[in-house]
Short mmCIF file of C-alpha atoms and ligand atoms in Angstrom, two decimals:
data_model
loop_
_atom_site.label_atom_id
_atom_site.label_comp_id
_atom_site.label_asym_id
_atom_site.label_seq_id
_atom_site.Cartn_x
_atom_site.Cartn_y
_atom_site.Cartn_z
CA MET M 1 110.25 113.85 90.20
CA SER M 2 107.03 115.81 89.58
CA GLU M 3 105.03 117.90 92.04
CA GLN M 4 102.58 114.98 92.25
CA ASP M 5 105.44 112.66 93.20
CA TYR M 6 106.51 114.97 96.05
CA MET M 7 102.97 115.11 97.42
CA ARG M 8 102.57 111.32 97.07
CA ARG M 9 105.80 110.91 99.03
CA ALA M 10 104.30 113.17 101.72
CA ILE M 11 101.17 110.95 101.75
CA GLU M 12 103.35 107.84 102.13
CA LEU M 13 105.16 109.45 105.07
CA ALA M 14 101.86 110.51 106.68
CA ARG M 15 100.69 106.87 106.78
CA LYS M 16 103.56 106.00 109.12
CA GLY M 17 101.64 107.79 111.88
CA GLU M 18 98.65 105.44 111.52
CA GLY M 19 97.53 104.05 114.87
CA TRP M 20 99.86 106.34 116.85
CA CYS M 21 98.97 109.99 116.19
CA HIS M 22 95.33 109.90 117.43
CA PRO M 23 93.36 112.00 117.95
CA ASN M 24 95.50 114.11 115.64
CA PRO M 25 95.49 113.66 111.85
CA MET M 26 98.05 111.74 109.81
CA VAL M 27 100.20 114.35 108.09
CA GLY M 28 103.34 114.16 105.94
CA ALA M 29 105.64 116.90 104.60
CA VAL M 30 108.43 117.04 102.03
CA ILE M 31 110.75 120.04 101.47
CA VAL M 32 112.13 120.42 97.93
CA LYS M 33 114.85 122.79 96.68
CA ASP M 34 116.39 122.90 93.21
CA GLY M 35 114.64 119.65 92.26
CA ARG M 36 115.97 117.72 95.31
CA ILE M 37 114.22 116.56 98.47
CA ILE M 38 116.14 118.25 101.28
CA GLY M 39 113.80 117.46 104.19
CA GLU M 40 111.03 115.00 105.11
CA GLY M 41 108.84 114.42 108.11
CA TYR M 42 105.51 113.15 109.42
CA HIS M 43 103.42 113.48 112.53
CA ALA M 44 104.39 110.42 114.53
CA ARG M 45 102.52 110.80 117.83
CA CYS M 46 100.02 113.13 119.43
CA GLY M 47 101.90 115.73 121.51
CA GLU M 48 105.04 115.36 119.43
CA LEU M 49 106.21 117.63 116.58
CA HIS M 50 103.94 118.10 113.56
CA ALA M 51 105.03 116.91 110.10
CA GLU M 52 106.27 120.34 108.94
CA ARG M 53 108.46 120.79 112.04
CA ASN M 54 109.84 117.25 111.71
CA ALA M 55 110.68 117.93 108.05
CA ILE M 56 112.43 121.15 109.08
CA ALA M 57 114.30 119.30 111.86
CA SER M 58 115.64 116.86 109.24
CA LEU M 59 117.19 119.65 107.10
CA ARG M 60 120.92 119.55 106.50
CA GLU M 61 120.93 122.77 104.48
CA SER M 62 119.01 126.05 104.38
CA ALA M 63 115.40 125.86 103.20
CA ARG M 64 115.45 129.50 102.05
CA GLY M 65 113.50 129.70 98.77
CA ALA M 66 112.36 126.04 98.97
CA THR M 67 108.87 124.55 98.45
CA ILE M 68 107.18 122.49 101.16
CA TYR M 69 104.55 119.91 100.16
CA VAL M 70 102.25 119.19 103.09
CA THR M 71 99.23 116.89 103.06
CA LEU M 72 97.17 119.09 105.44
CA GLU M 73 96.97 122.86 105.85
CA PRO M 74 99.64 123.94 108.39
CA CYS M 75 98.30 124.91 111.80
CA CYS M 76 98.38 128.54 112.93
CA HIS M 77 97.42 128.15 116.61
CA TYR M 78 99.14 127.18 119.84
CA GLY M 79 97.90 123.67 120.63
CA ARG M 80 100.05 120.96 122.20
CA THR M 81 102.89 122.37 120.03
CA PRO M 82 103.57 125.88 118.59
CA PRO M 83 102.12 126.82 115.16
CA CYS M 84 103.77 125.28 112.09
CA THR M 85 103.17 128.47 110.08
CA GLU M 86 105.75 130.22 112.33
CA ALA M 87 108.39 127.59 111.58
CA ILE M 88 107.74 127.81 107.80
CA ILE M 89 108.05 131.60 107.87
CA GLU M 90 111.23 131.46 110.01
CA GLN M 91 112.85 129.08 107.53
CA LYS M 92 112.14 131.55 104.69
CA ILE M 93 110.39 128.84 102.66
CA ALA M 94 109.04 130.53 99.50
CA ARG M 95 106.15 128.25 98.51
CA VAL M 96 103.70 126.00 100.36
CA VAL M 97 101.69 123.35 98.49
CA ILE M 98 98.75 122.07 100.58
CA GLY M 99 96.64 118.93 100.03
CA SER M 100 93.68 118.93 102.46
CA ARG M 101 92.04 121.92 104.05
CA ASP M 102 91.89 121.69 107.84
CA PRO M 103 88.28 121.58 109.06
CA ASN M 104 89.49 122.23 112.63
CA PRO M 105 87.66 125.46 113.48
CA ARG M 106 90.89 126.72 115.09
CA VAL M 107 92.72 126.48 111.73
CA SER M 108 90.27 126.27 108.78
CA GLY M 109 91.82 128.59 106.18
CA GLY M 110 93.77 130.51 108.85
CA GLY M 111 97.03 128.67 108.16
CA ALA M 112 97.01 129.50 104.44
CA LYS M 113 96.06 133.13 105.23
CA VAL M 114 98.93 133.63 107.71
CA LEU M 115 101.40 132.23 105.17
CA ARG M 116 100.10 134.47 102.35
CA GLU M 117 100.28 137.51 104.63
CA ALA M 118 103.95 136.67 105.19
CA GLY M 119 104.52 136.89 101.41
CA ILE M 120 104.66 133.11 100.82
CA GLU M 121 103.07 131.64 97.68
CA VAL M 122 100.37 129.15 98.71
CA VAL M 123 98.81 126.48 96.48
CA GLU M 124 95.73 124.77 97.96
CA ASP M 125 93.74 121.59 97.15
CA PHE M 126 96.73 119.90 95.50
CA LEU M 127 95.88 116.13 95.14
CA ARG M 128 93.18 116.97 97.64
CA GLU M 129 91.15 113.76 97.22
CA GLU M 130 94.19 111.57 97.88
CA CYS M 131 95.17 113.69 100.88
CA ASP M 132 91.60 113.76 102.24
CA ALA M 133 91.53 109.94 102.06
CA LEU M 134 94.19 109.87 104.80
CA ASN M 135 91.99 111.43 107.44
CA PRO M 136 88.25 110.65 107.38
CA VAL M 137 88.57 109.91 111.10
CA PHE M 138 90.09 113.30 111.96
CA PHE M 139 87.67 115.23 109.76
CA HIS M 140 84.73 113.55 111.49
CA TYR M 141 86.10 113.75 115.03
CA ILE M 142 87.23 117.38 114.93
CA THR M 143 83.82 118.56 113.73
CA THR M 144 81.51 116.25 115.78
CA LYS M 145 83.66 115.41 118.85
CA THR M 146 82.40 111.84 118.49
CA PRO M 147 84.35 108.83 117.19
CA TYR M 148 84.28 107.72 113.55
CA VAL M 149 82.70 104.27 113.64
CA ILE M 150 83.60 101.54 111.14
CA MET M 151 81.33 98.50 111.22
CA LYS M 152 83.29 95.45 110.13
CA TYR M 153 82.07 91.91 109.59
CA ALA M 154 83.05 88.75 107.78
CA MET M 155 80.32 86.84 105.96
CA THR M 156 79.80 84.16 103.36
CA ALA M 157 78.57 84.99 99.87
CA ASP M 158 75.05 84.11 101.11
CA GLY M 159 75.30 86.64 103.94
CA LYS M 160 75.94 84.37 106.95
CA ILE M 161 78.35 85.25 109.79
CA ALA M 162 78.20 81.76 111.31
CA THR M 163 76.86 78.32 110.43
CA LYS M 164 73.44 77.14 111.66
CA THR M 165 75.20 75.76 114.78
CA GLY M 166 76.88 79.11 115.47
CA ALA M 167 80.39 78.03 114.39
CA SER M 168 82.25 80.97 112.85
CA LYS M 169 85.96 80.09 112.85
CA TRP M 170 86.93 80.84 110.20
CA ILE M 171 84.86 82.45 107.51
CA THR M 172 87.59 84.40 105.74
CA GLY M 173 91.20 83.43 105.06
CA GLU M 174 94.44 84.45 106.73
CA ALA M 175 95.13 87.47 104.51
CA ALA M 176 91.72 89.04 105.23
CA ARG M 177 92.13 88.36 108.94
CA GLY M 178 95.52 90.05 108.75
CA ARG M 179 93.83 93.13 107.31
CA VAL M 180 91.44 93.16 110.26
CA GLN M 181 94.45 93.21 112.60
CA GLN M 182 95.71 96.28 110.71
CA MET M 183 92.31 97.92 111.22
CA ARG M 184 92.47 97.16 114.94
CA HIS M 185 95.87 98.86 115.07
CA ALA M 186 94.51 101.88 113.20
CA CYS M 187 91.41 102.44 115.38
CA MET M 188 91.58 103.77 118.93
CA GLY M 189 88.67 101.66 120.13
CA ILE M 190 87.05 98.32 119.31
CA MET M 191 83.44 97.58 120.25
CA ALA M 192 81.52 94.32 120.60
CA GLY M 193 78.33 93.10 122.27
CA ILE M 194 78.17 90.67 125.17
CA GLY M 195 76.64 88.09 122.78
CA THR M 196 79.94 87.86 120.91
CA VAL M 197 81.95 87.75 124.14
CA LEU M 198 79.84 84.88 125.49
CA ALA M 199 79.89 82.98 122.18
CA ASP M 200 83.55 83.38 121.20
CA ASP M 201 85.49 84.54 124.30
CA PRO M 202 87.53 86.86 122.08
CA MET M 203 90.60 88.92 123.04
CA LEU M 204 89.81 91.81 120.65
CA ASN M 205 93.46 92.85 120.71
CA CYS M 206 95.91 93.65 117.90
CA ARG M 207 98.13 90.73 117.08
CA ILE M 208 100.48 92.58 114.71
CA GLU M 209 104.03 92.66 116.04
CA GLY M 210 104.72 96.22 117.21
CA GLY M 211 101.01 97.07 116.78
CA ARG M 212 98.82 98.95 119.25
CA ASP M 213 95.85 97.41 121.07
CA PRO M 214 92.62 99.39 120.75
CA VAL M 215 90.62 100.23 123.88
CA ARG M 216 88.06 97.40 124.19
CA ILE M 217 84.48 98.54 124.69
CA ILE M 218 81.95 95.81 125.56
CA CYS M 219 78.24 96.65 125.54
CA ASP M 220 76.86 94.54 128.37
CA SER M 221 73.66 96.02 129.87
CA SER M 222 73.53 93.88 133.01
CA LEU M 223 77.22 92.93 133.39
CA LYS M 224 77.03 89.30 132.31
CA ILE M 225 80.69 89.22 131.28
CA PRO M 226 82.37 86.30 133.06
CA ALA M 227 85.27 87.25 135.35
CA ASP M 228 87.30 84.41 133.81
CA SER M 229 86.73 85.59 130.21
CA ALA M 230 89.78 86.43 128.09
CA ILE M 231 88.71 90.11 128.19
CA CYS M 232 88.65 90.24 132.02
CA ARG M 233 91.84 88.23 132.40
CA THR M 234 93.80 90.65 130.19
CA ALA M 235 92.23 93.96 131.28
CA LYS M 236 95.21 94.98 133.41
CA ASP M 237 97.30 95.07 130.23
CA ILE M 238 94.74 96.20 127.64
CA PRO M 239 92.47 99.16 128.42
CA THR M 240 88.89 97.88 128.68
CA ILE M 241 85.53 99.56 129.22
CA VAL M 242 82.36 97.62 129.96
CA VAL M 243 79.18 99.58 129.30
CA SER M 244 76.16 98.83 131.48
CA ALA M 245 72.62 100.23 131.51
CA PHE M 246 71.37 100.18 135.10
CA ALA M 247 68.51 102.65 135.40
CA ASP M 248 68.97 102.97 139.18
CA LEU M 249 72.71 103.76 139.06
CA PRO M 250 74.14 107.20 138.19
CA ASP M 251 75.10 107.90 134.57
CA GLY M 252 78.73 107.89 133.50
CA GLU M 253 81.78 106.11 134.86
CA ILE M 254 81.17 104.33 138.15
CA SER M 255 84.09 105.30 140.36
CA THR M 256 85.68 102.79 142.71
CA ALA M 257 84.88 105.07 145.67
CA GLU M 258 81.22 105.34 144.68
CA ASN M 259 81.09 101.61 144.66
CA GLY M 260 83.29 100.98 147.68
CA ASN M 261 80.60 100.82 150.36
CA ALA M 262 80.65 97.20 151.47
CA ASP M 263 77.44 97.61 153.53
CA ALA M 264 75.56 98.54 150.41
CA ALA M 265 76.90 95.55 148.52
CA SER M 266 74.38 94.06 146.13
CA SER M 267 75.11 91.50 143.45
CA VAL M 268 75.45 94.34 140.90
CA GLN M 269 77.87 96.25 143.09
CA GLU M 270 79.85 93.08 143.73
CA LYS M 271 80.07 92.50 139.99
CA ILE M 272 81.19 96.08 139.39
CA GLN M 273 83.89 95.68 142.05
CA THR M 274 85.05 92.40 140.53
CA LEU M 275 85.38 94.02 137.11
CA GLN M 276 87.15 97.06 138.53
CA LYS M 277 89.62 94.77 140.31
CA CYS M 278 90.33 93.20 136.90
CA GLY M 279 91.29 96.69 135.68
CA ILE M 280 88.03 97.36 133.82
CA ARG M 281 86.31 100.77 133.75
CA VAL M 282 82.54 100.46 134.08
CA LEU M 283 80.53 103.09 132.25
CA ASN M 284 76.81 103.23 133.03
CA VAL M 285 74.83 104.64 130.09
CA PRO M 286 71.18 103.61 130.48
CA ASP M 287 68.80 104.65 127.74
CA ARG M 288 66.67 107.06 129.78
CA ASN M 289 64.42 107.75 126.77
CA HIS M 290 63.63 104.15 125.91
CA PRO M 291 63.78 101.94 128.99
CA GLY M 292 63.20 98.29 128.11
CA GLY M 293 59.43 97.99 127.97
CA THR M 294 57.80 98.02 131.38
CA ARG M 295 60.97 96.83 133.11
CA PRO M 296 63.60 99.57 133.24
CA GLU M 297 66.23 96.97 134.17
CA ASN M 298 65.92 95.71 130.59
CA SER M 299 67.25 98.98 129.21
CA ARG M 300 70.31 98.77 126.96
CA PRO M 301 73.12 101.34 126.69
CA ASP M 302 72.16 104.49 124.78
CA LEU M 303 74.70 104.26 121.95
CA ARG M 304 74.43 107.92 120.95
CA ARG M 305 75.25 109.06 124.47
CA LEU M 306 77.94 106.41 124.69
CA ILE M 307 79.87 107.72 121.68
CA GLN M 308 79.68 111.25 123.07
CA LEU M 309 81.27 110.00 126.30
CA LEU M 310 83.90 108.05 124.35
CA GLY M 311 84.62 111.14 122.21
CA GLY M 312 85.18 113.07 125.46
CA MET M 313 87.83 110.48 126.35
CA GLU M 314 89.62 111.37 123.07
CA ILE M 315 88.63 108.07 121.43
CA ASP M 316 88.39 109.30 117.83
CA SER M 317 87.68 106.00 116.04
CA ILE M 318 85.95 102.72 116.79
CA LEU M 319 86.02 99.42 114.95
CA LEU M 320 82.59 97.90 115.57
CA GLU M 321 82.96 94.12 115.43
CA GLY M 322 79.31 93.29 116.23
CA GLY M 323 77.64 90.82 116.28
CA GLY M 324 74.41 91.35 114.44
CA THR M 325 72.34 92.55 117.41
CA LEU M 326 74.70 95.36 118.38
CA ASN M 327 75.33 96.19 114.71
CA GLU M 328 71.62 96.73 114.14
CA SER M 329 71.34 99.01 117.19
CA ALA M 330 74.36 101.00 116.06
CA LEU M 331 72.81 101.52 112.61
CA GLN M 332 69.47 102.45 114.19
CA ALA M 333 71.24 104.98 116.43
CA GLY M 334 72.94 106.50 113.38
CA ILE M 335 76.45 106.23 114.83
CA VAL M 336 78.08 104.29 111.94
CA GLN M 337 80.03 106.18 109.26
CA GLU M 338 81.58 103.32 107.32
CA VAL M 339 80.96 99.61 106.70
CA ARG M 340 83.64 97.12 105.67
CA ALA M 341 82.22 93.80 104.55
CA PHE M 342 84.66 90.93 104.14
CA ILE M 343 83.00 88.43 101.81
CA ALA M 344 84.25 84.85 101.61
CA PRO M 345 83.67 82.71 98.50
CA LYS M 346 81.58 80.23 100.53
CA LEU M 347 77.88 79.45 101.02
CA PHE M 348 76.54 78.22 104.40
CA GLY M 349 72.75 78.19 103.86
CA GLY M 350 70.23 77.40 106.58
CA GLN M 351 69.01 79.42 109.55
CA ALA M 352 72.21 81.19 110.53
CA LYS M 353 73.13 84.64 111.90
CA THR M 354 73.60 87.58 109.57
CA PRO M 355 75.68 90.77 110.02
CA VAL M 356 72.65 92.90 110.90
CA GLU M 357 69.87 91.29 112.96
CA GLY M 358 67.02 93.05 114.78
CA SER M 359 63.50 93.26 113.43
CA GLY M 360 64.45 94.62 110.00
CA ILE M 361 62.46 96.97 107.79
CA SER M 362 59.30 96.50 105.75
CA VAL M 363 59.98 98.48 102.58
CA PRO M 364 63.28 98.93 100.70
CA ASP M 365 62.95 102.71 100.91
CA GLU M 366 63.59 102.48 104.66
CA ALA M 367 67.03 100.91 104.08
CA VAL M 368 70.26 102.30 105.45
CA GLN M 369 71.61 103.86 102.25
CA MET M 370 75.28 103.47 101.48
CA SER M 371 77.67 104.14 98.62
CA VAL M 372 80.52 101.85 97.61
CA THR M 373 83.92 103.46 98.24
CA GLY M 374 86.18 100.52 97.42
CA VAL M 375 86.37 96.90 96.37
CA GLU M 376 89.55 94.95 96.99
CA GLN M 377 90.44 91.28 96.72
CA ILE M 378 92.45 90.15 99.74
CA GLY M 379 93.69 86.58 99.32
CA ALA M 380 90.62 84.55 98.28
CA ASP M 381 88.17 87.02 99.88
CA LEU M 382 86.71 90.39 98.94
CA MET M 383 86.65 93.52 101.06
CA VAL M 384 83.89 95.92 100.05
CA SER M 385 83.95 99.35 101.72
CA PHE M 386 80.85 101.50 102.01
CA ARG M 387 80.15 105.00 103.26
CA VAL M 388 76.88 105.28 105.20
CA GLU M 389 74.87 108.07 103.61
CA ASN M 390 71.82 108.46 105.85
CA GLY M 391 73.17 107.53 109.23
CA SER M 392 73.88 110.90 110.82
CA LYS M 393 71.17 110.98 113.52
CA SER M 394 73.92 111.35 116.16
CA GLN M 395 75.28 114.67 114.89
N1 NAP I 1 81.56 87.05 111.37
C1 NAP I 1 81.69 88.17 112.04
O1 NAP I 1 82.18 89.17 111.50
C2 NAP I 1 81.22 88.26 113.45
C3 NAP I 1 81.58 89.35 114.23
C4 NAP I 1 81.10 89.41 115.54
C5 NAP I 1 80.29 88.40 116.02
N2 NAP I 1 80.00 87.35 115.25
C6 NAP I 1 79.13 86.27 115.75
O2 NAP I 1 77.92 86.86 116.17
C7 NAP I 1 77.38 86.09 117.22
C8 NAP I 1 76.92 87.00 118.34
O3 NAP I 1 76.02 87.93 117.83
P1 NAP I 1 74.82 88.46 118.71
O4 NAP I 1 73.98 89.30 117.83
O5 NAP I 1 74.21 87.34 119.44
O6 NAP I 1 75.59 89.30 119.80
P2 NAP I 1 76.20 90.77 119.93
O7 NAP I 1 75.63 91.74 118.96
O8 NAP I 1 77.67 90.66 120.03
O9 NAP I 1 75.68 91.11 121.38
C9 NAP I 1 74.32 91.39 121.55
C10 NAP I 1 74.06 91.72 122.99
O10 NAP I 1 74.74 92.91 123.32
C11 NAP I 1 74.05 93.52 124.39
N3 NAP I 1 73.89 94.93 124.13
C12 NAP I 1 74.32 95.92 124.96
N4 NAP I 1 74.00 97.10 124.48
C13 NAP I 1 73.32 96.90 123.33
C14 NAP I 1 72.69 97.77 122.43
N5 NAP I 1 72.70 99.11 122.59
N6 NAP I 1 72.08 97.24 121.36
C15 NAP I 1 72.06 95.90 121.18
N7 NAP I 1 72.64 95.03 122.02
C16 NAP I 1 73.27 95.52 123.10
C17 NAP I 1 72.69 92.84 124.47
O11 NAP I 1 72.71 91.99 125.60
P3 NAP I 1 72.31 92.59 127.03
O12 NAP I 1 70.99 93.29 126.85
O13 NAP I 1 72.27 91.44 127.93
O14 NAP I 1 73.38 93.54 127.36
C18 NAP I 1 72.62 91.99 123.23
O15 NAP I 1 71.90 90.82 123.39
C19 NAP I 1 78.43 85.12 117.65
O16 NAP I 1 78.08 83.85 117.15
C20 NAP I 1 79.68 85.61 116.95
O17 NAP I 1 80.53 84.54 116.61
C21 NAP I 1 80.45 87.24 113.97
#
């Protein structure tokens, strides 16, 4: 096996942490001595051992003089676990080959420096692009403290997300829908607007066996969500946040105590209590800068403030599943980093909804600019991935 093969094995191991290690990065490590792999590990869950320590724990022989291939620069600080650099030095490993640099300000070059100071040979940027591709979420979250947002939609080849009557089941085939389930497992949160909840009564859970449900975040300015919706009925089992925008209520999470005064019961407070009894957290994030016209009660949640609050809850990634109204607001707010468009080989025609609604722009120069990062055929459908290039108003 070549050095590239060892690092690619480490990348393969890292991917096993997908969906479980948030808000930490996916990391894999392989220890090689005399042309043999003698230890392997990956970071499985936040709070548990890092990849390097798991690889060391798997050793059945001494690693003295060995090389460790690790997809991300080893940490050199005391976080939830002790520094990995210490373990590498203790094991008398002679050489460390690193893929990605760690943008975490608490590491950032420090890990490589500590190792070099201990007399260890360090190679950096090895297969860096492939290693970096593991962790766009971590790189974004650790530097901005806000979640990495992926806007996902399924549309026909003429850009429709439903027929003229609003029917949308199904646009893409089973294989593409399976990939969406994988994305739900991989992201810590999933976000949708109340329009989609009222139209489709979705569960927004992960239906992969052994998969993890994302935290459901419903943007619902005036709490229209029906108590008998699938979301409310399952909120005791699946973490759910409903985001309101009441100008006359305090900002942030509405606590049960705050809302427990029966004398003060209004229809809004009753609704909040009903949702809380379902197990839902209600987050009030009115847009104080742009209240809805002359009627502040028409305000909608301030999405930029919302993602800061969600980042504070350690939600590092969000799959934004629209619809078109919320998608447009999210793009306007500059909170979207990536777009994944599933495109079905079908044409609907007519006056039907599109992935991004709102009032649109007048000249092409005002467009949200993106670059294509991948094109993949999944079953009969295409998945085109884009990086948003001019959407960083939130940072
Ligand atoms: N094919 C696909 O990939 C796909 C995915 C999702 C949905 N859909 C389809 O899309 C349709 C629903 O789309 P939609 O555009 O009507 O609904 P939507 O985007 O899901 O929800 C829009 C509503 O969300 C609320 N909202 C709360 N905060 C907001 C904010 N900051 N910005 C914008 N809206 C905010 C607003 O209602 P309030 O002001 O009352 O809160 C708004 O009317 C359904 O037919 C569904 O089947 C298709």
